[in-house]
Short mmCIF file of C-alpha atoms in Angstrom, two decimals:
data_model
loop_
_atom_site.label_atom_id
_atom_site.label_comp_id
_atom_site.label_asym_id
_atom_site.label_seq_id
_atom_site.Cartn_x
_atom_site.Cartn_y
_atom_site.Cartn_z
CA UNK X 12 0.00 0.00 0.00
CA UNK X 13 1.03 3.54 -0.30
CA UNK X 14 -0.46 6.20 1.18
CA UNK X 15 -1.19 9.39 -0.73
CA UNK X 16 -2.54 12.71 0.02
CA UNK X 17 -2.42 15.59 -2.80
CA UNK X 18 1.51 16.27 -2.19
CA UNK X 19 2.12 12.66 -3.21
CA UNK X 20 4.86 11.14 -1.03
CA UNK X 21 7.48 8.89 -2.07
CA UNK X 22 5.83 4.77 -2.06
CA UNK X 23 6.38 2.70 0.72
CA UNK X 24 8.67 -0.18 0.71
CA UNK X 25 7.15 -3.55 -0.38
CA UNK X 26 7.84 -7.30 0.25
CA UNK X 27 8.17 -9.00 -2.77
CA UNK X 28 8.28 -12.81 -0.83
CA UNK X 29 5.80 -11.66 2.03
CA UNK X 30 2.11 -14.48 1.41
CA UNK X 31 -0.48 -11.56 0.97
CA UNK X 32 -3.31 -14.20 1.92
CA UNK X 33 -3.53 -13.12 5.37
CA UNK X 34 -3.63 -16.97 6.23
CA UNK X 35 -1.05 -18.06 8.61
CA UNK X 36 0.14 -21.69 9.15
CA UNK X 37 2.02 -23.90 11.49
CA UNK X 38 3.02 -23.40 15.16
CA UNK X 39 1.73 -20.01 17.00
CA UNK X 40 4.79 -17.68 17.55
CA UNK X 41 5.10 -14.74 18.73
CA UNK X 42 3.59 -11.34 17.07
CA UNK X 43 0.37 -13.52 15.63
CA UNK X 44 -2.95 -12.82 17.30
CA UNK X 45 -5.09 -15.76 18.39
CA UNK X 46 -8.53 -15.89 19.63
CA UNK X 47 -9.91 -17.31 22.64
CA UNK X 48 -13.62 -18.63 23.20
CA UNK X 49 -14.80 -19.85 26.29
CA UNK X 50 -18.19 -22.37 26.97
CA UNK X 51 -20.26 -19.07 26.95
CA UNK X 52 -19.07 -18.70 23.41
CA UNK X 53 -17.39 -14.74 24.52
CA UNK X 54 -14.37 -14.28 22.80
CA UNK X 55 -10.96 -12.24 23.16
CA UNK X 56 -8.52 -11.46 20.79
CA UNK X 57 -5.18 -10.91 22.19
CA UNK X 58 -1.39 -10.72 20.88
CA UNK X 59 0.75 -13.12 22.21
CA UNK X 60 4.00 -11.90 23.60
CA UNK X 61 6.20 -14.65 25.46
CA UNK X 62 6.02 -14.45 29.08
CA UNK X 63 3.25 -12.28 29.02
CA UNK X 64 -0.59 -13.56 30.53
CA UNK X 65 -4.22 -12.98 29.27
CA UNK X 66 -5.77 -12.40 32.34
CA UNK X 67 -10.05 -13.39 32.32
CA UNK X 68 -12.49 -13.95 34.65
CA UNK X 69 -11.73 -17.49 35.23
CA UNK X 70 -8.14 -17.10 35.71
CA UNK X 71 -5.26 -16.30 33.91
CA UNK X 72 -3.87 -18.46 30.53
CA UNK X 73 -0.16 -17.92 29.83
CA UNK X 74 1.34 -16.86 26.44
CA UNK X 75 3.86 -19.33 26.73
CA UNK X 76 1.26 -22.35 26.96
CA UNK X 77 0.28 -21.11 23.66
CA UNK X 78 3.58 -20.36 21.69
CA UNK X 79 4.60 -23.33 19.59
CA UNK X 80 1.43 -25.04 19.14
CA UNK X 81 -0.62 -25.49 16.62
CA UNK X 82 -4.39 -23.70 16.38
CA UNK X 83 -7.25 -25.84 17.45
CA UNK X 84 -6.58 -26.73 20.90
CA UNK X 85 -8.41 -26.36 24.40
CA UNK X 86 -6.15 -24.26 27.11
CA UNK X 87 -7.66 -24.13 30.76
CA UNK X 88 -7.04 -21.01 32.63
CA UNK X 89 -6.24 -21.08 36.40
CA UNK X 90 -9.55 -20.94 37.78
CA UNK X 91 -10.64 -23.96 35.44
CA UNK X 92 -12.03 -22.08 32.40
CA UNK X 93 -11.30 -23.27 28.97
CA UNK X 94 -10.78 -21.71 26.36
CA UNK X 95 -10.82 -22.72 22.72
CA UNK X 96 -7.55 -20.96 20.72
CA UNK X 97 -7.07 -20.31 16.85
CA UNK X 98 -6.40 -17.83 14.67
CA UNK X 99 -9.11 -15.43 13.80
CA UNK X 100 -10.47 -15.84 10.70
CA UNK X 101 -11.40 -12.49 8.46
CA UNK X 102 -15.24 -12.26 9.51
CA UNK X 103 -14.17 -12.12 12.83
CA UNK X 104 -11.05 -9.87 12.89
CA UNK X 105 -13.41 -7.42 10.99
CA UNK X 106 -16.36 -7.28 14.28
CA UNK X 107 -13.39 -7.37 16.61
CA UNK X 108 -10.67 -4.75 15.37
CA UNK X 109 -9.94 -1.29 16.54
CA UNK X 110 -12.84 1.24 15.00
CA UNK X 111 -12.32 4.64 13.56
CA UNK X 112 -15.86 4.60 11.70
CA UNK X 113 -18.05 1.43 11.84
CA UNK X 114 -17.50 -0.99 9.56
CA UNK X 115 -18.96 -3.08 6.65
CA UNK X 116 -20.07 -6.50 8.03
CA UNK X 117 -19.18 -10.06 6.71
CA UNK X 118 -22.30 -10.71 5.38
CA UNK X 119 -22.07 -7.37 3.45
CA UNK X 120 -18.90 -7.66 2.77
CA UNK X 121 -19.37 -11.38 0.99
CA UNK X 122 -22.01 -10.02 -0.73
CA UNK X 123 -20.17 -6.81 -2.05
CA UNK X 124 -17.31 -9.43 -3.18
CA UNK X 125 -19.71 -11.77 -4.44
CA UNK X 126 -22.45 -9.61 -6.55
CA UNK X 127 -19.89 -6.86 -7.51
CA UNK X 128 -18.25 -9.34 -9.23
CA UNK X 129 -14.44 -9.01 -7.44
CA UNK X 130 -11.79 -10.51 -9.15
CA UNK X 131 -8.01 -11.66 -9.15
CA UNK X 132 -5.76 -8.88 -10.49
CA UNK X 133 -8.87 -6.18 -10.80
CA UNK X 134 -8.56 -2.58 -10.69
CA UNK X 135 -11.09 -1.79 -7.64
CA UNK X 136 -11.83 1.67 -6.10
CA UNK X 137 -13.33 1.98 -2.56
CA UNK X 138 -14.27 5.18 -1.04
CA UNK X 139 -14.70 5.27 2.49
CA UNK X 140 -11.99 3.49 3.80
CA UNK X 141 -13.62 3.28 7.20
CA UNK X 142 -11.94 1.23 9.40
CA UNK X 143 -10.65 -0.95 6.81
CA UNK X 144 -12.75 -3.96 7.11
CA UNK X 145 -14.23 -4.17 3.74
CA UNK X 146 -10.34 -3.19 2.77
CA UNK X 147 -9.22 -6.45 4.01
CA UNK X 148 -12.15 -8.22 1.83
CA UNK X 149 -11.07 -6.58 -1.08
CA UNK X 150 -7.81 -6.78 -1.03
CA UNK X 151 -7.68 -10.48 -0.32
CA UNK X 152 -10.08 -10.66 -3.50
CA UNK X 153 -8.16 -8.64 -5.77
CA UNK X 154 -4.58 -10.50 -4.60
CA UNK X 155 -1.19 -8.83 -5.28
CA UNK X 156 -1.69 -9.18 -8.73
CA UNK X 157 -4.85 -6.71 -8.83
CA UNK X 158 -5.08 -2.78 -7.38
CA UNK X 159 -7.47 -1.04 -5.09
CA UNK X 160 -7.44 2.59 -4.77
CA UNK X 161 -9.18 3.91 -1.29
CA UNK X 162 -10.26 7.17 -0.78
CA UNK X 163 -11.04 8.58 2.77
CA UNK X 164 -11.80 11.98 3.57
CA UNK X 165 -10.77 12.03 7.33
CA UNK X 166 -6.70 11.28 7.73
CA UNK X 167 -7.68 9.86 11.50
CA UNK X 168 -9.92 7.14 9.67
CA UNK X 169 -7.27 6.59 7.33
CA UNK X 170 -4.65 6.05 10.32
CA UNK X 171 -7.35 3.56 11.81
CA UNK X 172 -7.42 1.63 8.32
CA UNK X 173 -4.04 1.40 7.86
CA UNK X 174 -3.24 0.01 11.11
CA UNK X 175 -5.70 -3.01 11.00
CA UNK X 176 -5.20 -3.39 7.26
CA UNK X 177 -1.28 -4.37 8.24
CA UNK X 178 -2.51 -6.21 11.60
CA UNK X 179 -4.64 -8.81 9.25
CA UNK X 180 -1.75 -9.36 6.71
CA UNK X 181 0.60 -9.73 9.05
CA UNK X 182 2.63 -7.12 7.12
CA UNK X 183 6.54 -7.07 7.83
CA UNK X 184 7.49 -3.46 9.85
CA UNK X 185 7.73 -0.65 7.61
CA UNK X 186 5.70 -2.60 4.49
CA UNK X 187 2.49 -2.61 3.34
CA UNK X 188 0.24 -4.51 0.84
CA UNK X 189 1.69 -3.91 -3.00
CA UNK X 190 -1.79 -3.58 -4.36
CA UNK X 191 -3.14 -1.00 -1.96
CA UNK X 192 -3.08 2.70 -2.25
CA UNK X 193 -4.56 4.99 0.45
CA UNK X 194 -5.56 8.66 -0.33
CA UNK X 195 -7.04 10.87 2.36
CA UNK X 196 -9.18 13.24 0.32
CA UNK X 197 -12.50 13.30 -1.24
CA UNK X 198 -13.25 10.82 -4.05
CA UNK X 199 -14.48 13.29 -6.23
CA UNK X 200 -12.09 15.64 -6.88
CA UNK X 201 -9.04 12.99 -6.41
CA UNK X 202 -10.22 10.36 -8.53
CA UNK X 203 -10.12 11.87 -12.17
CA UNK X 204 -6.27 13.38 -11.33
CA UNK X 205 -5.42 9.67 -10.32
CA UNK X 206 -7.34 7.04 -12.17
CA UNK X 207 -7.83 7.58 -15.94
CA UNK X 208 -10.80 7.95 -17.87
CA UNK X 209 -12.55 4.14 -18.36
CA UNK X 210 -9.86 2.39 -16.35
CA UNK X 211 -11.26 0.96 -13.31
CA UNK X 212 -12.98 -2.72 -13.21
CA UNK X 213 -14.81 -1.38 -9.72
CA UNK X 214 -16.18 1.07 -7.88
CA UNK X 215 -17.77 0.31 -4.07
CA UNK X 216 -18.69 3.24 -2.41
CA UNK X 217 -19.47 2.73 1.06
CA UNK X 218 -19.95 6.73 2.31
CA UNK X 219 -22.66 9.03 3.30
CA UNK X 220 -23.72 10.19 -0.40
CA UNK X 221 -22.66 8.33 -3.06
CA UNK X 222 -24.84 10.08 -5.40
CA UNK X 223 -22.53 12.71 -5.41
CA UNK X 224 -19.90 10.94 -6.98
CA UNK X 225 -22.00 9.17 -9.94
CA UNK X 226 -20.82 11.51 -12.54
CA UNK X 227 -17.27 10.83 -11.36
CA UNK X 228 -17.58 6.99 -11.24
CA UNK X 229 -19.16 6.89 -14.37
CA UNK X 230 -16.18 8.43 -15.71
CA UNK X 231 -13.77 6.03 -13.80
CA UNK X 232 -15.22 3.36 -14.99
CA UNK X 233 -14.81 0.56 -17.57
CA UNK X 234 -17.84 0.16 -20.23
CA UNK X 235 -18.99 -3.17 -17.96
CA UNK X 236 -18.00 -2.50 -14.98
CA UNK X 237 -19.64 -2.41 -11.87
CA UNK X 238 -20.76 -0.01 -9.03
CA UNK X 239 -21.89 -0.98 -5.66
CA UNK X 240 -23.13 1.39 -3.12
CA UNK X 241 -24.23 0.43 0.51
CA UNK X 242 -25.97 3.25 2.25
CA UNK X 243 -27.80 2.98 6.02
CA UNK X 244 -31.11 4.29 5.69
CA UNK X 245 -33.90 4.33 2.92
CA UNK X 246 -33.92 8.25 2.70
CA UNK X 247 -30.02 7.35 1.14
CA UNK X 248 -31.17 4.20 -0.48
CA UNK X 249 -33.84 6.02 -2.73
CA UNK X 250 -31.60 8.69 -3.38
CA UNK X 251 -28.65 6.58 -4.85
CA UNK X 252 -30.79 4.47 -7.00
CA UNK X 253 -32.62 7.26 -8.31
CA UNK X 254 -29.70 9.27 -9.36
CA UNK X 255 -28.03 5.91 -11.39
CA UNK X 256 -31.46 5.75 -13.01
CA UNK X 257 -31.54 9.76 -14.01
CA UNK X 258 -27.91 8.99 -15.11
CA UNK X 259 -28.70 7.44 -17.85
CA UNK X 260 -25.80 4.77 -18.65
CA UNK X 261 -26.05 2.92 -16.25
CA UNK X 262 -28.36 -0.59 -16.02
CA UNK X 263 -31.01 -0.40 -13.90
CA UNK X 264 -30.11 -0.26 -10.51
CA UNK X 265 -30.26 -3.52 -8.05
CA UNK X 266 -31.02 -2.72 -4.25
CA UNK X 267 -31.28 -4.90 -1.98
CA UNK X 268 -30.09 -6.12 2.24
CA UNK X 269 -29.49 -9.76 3.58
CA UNK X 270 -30.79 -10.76 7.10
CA UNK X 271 -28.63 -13.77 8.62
CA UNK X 272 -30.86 -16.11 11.22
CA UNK X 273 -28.64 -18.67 12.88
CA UNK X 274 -30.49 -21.99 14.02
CA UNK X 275 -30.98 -24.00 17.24
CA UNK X 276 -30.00 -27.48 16.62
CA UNK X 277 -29.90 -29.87 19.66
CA UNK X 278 -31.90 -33.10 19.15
CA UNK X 279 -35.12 -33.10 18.20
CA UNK X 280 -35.49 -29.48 19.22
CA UNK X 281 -34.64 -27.66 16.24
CA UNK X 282 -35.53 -24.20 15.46
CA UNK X 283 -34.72 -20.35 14.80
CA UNK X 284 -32.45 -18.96 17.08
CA UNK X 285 -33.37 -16.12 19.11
CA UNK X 286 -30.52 -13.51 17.58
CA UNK X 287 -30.13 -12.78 14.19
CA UNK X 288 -28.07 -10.50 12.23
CA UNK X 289 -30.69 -8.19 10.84
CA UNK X 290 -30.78 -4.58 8.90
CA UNK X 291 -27.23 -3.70 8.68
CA UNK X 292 -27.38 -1.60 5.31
CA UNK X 293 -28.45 -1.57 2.28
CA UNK X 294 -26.63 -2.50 -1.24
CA UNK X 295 -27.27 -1.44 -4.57
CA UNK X 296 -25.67 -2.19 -8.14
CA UNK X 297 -25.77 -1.12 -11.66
CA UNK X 298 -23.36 -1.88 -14.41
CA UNK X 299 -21.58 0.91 -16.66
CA UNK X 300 -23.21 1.18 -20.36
CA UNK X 301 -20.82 2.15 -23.24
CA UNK X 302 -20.12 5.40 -23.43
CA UNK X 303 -23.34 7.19 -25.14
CA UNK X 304 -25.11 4.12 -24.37
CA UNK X 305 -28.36 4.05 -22.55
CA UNK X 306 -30.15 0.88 -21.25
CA UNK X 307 -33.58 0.02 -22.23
CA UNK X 308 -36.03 2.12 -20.20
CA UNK X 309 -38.20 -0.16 -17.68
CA UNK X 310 -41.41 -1.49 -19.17
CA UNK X 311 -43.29 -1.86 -15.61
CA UNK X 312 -44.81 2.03 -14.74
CA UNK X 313 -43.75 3.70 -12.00
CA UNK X 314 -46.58 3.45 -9.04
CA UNK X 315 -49.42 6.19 -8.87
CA UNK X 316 -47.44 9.30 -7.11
CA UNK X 317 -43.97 7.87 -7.34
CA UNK X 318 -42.50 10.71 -8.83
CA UNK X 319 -45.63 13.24 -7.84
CA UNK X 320 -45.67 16.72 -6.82
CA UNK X 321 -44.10 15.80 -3.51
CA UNK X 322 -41.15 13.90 -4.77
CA UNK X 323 -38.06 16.03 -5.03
CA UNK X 324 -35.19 13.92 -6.25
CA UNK X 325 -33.68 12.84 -9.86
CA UNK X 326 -35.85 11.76 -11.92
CA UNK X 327 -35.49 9.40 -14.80
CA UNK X 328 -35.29 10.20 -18.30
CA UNK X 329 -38.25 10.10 -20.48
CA UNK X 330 -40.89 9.88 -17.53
CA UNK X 331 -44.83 10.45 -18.90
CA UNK X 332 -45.60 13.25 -17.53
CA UNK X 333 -48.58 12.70 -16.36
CA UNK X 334 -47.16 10.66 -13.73
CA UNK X 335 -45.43 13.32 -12.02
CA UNK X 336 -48.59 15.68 -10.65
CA UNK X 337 -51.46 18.00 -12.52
CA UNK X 338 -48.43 20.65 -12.84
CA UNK X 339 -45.08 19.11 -13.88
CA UNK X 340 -43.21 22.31 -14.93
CA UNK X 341 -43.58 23.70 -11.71
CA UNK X 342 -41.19 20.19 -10.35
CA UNK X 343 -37.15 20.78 -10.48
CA UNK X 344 -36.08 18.21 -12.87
CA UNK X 345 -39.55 17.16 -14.83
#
């Protein structure tokens, strides 16, 4: 990774031999981070340092009892509590890292990698960077081979990203990942001075309003490629789709959220479990036209008073008028 801001400091150093999977193998050592779960199913994340002990509520578990061994194993604490010990996997580093801003979680993030359509050795830009969990997603999707560009406007969240974005890779002191650049700024205005016209595969924007930077993606992008947004509330979702649609080449946009139930299994007693992973965000995705290009208008009409005299927003282009209220001049954008 290098970090940029508009002076444009020299790269950092990379690691041409350093495994960019963020997978570790073989015996625990020293510097790796391990995660403990006890019978109540709470868990702690902790770096081991030899000599050094995790002290819990049931006691304390040594470092050293831990160093050497290979993941999977059951270590009892003083007081009697065990504790089950491997390496965190990337879904849950990502709900358990340091936070600068909240971050995307692993069922968004899958999702994003999945129906954005990430892929080895892609060109992918991100803007927020957040905390750098979907980072860590991305990165891992687009390997060393590939490139993602991050913008984030605020250099503390930056700082935050950077630090777990090295923690997870297990990057060497000093280096960072070779396919990663960081620029604190706003997407917007830094994205045409560093990314050509029609060169990037991806665009996920994962920021308060996206639909300010359609024009800007649009450019960005190849014809083909793909932009994802994930927004909180409806009030954003409506607005994002809407201005794709008013675009005009772009496919029609795709929104969407998952909801993740777990399930009580135990015998003969199985049903839903009583958490569940609910409304996290939403997620939306169009693909880039050719340039010129425009996508076959929908053939379903809009609903009665979707775009009437109390809608405000983008509208699309070549809407009947008569479904946008008895006095459509009067309406910004009609």
């Amino acid at each position: 990774m290098t970090q940029q801001t508009p002076t444009d400091p020299a790269p950092a150093p990379t690691a041409p031999d350093h495994d960019w999977s963020g997978v570790r193998r073989g015996p625990l050592v020293p510097g790796e981070w391990v995660r403990l779960v006890d019978g109540k199913g709470r868990r702690h994340n902790i770096c081991l340092e030899a000599g050094k002990t995790f002290h819990t509520n049931k006691g304390g578990l040594l470092h050293d009892d831990m160093i050497g061994r290979d993941e999977g194993f059951t270590l009892t604490s003083t007081n009697g509590g065990q504790y089950l010990v491997f390496r965190p996997l990337l879904s849950e580093f990502v709900v358990s890292m340091p936070r600068g801003a909240a971050v995307v979680y692993p069922k968004d993030a899958a999702q994003i990698v999945a129906m954005a359509d990430i892929f080895p050795g892609a060109h992918v830009v991100e803007a927020g960077a957040g905390s750098g969990a979907l980072t860590c997603s991305l990165l891992r999707a687009v390997g060393p081979t590939g490139r993602l560009s991050s913008f984030e406007r605020r250099e503390e969240f930056a700082a935050v990203a950077q630090r777990n974005v090295r923690q997870f890779f297990g990057a060497p002191e000093g280096v960072d990942h070779p396919a990663w650049q960081l620029t604190v700024g706003d997407l917007v205005e830094e994205l045409g001075r560093l990314e050509a016209p029609g060169t990037v595969d991806r665009v996920v924007l994962d920021m308060l309003a996206p639909w300010e930077c359609v024009d800007a993606v649009a450019e960005a992008l190849v014809p083909g490629g793909i932009v994802v947004a994930y927004v909180a509330t409806t009030t954003q979702l409506g607005r994002v789709v809407e201005t794709l649609r008013a675009h005009g080449e772009f496919t029609e946009p795709q929104p969407w959220e998952t909801l993740v139930r777990d399930w009580h299994v135990e015998g003969l007693a199985v049903r839903p479990g009583h958490k569940m992973n609910g409304h996290t965000g939403f997620l939306v995705t169009a693909r880039r036209m050719a340039r010129g290009e425009s996508a076959p208008q929908k053939k379903r009409r809009p609903a009665p008073g979707a775009y009437g005299v109390d809608y405000d927003g983008p509208r699309p282009s070549g809407l009947d008028p008569t479904l946008v209220g008895p006095d459509p001049e009067a309406i910004p954008g009609s």
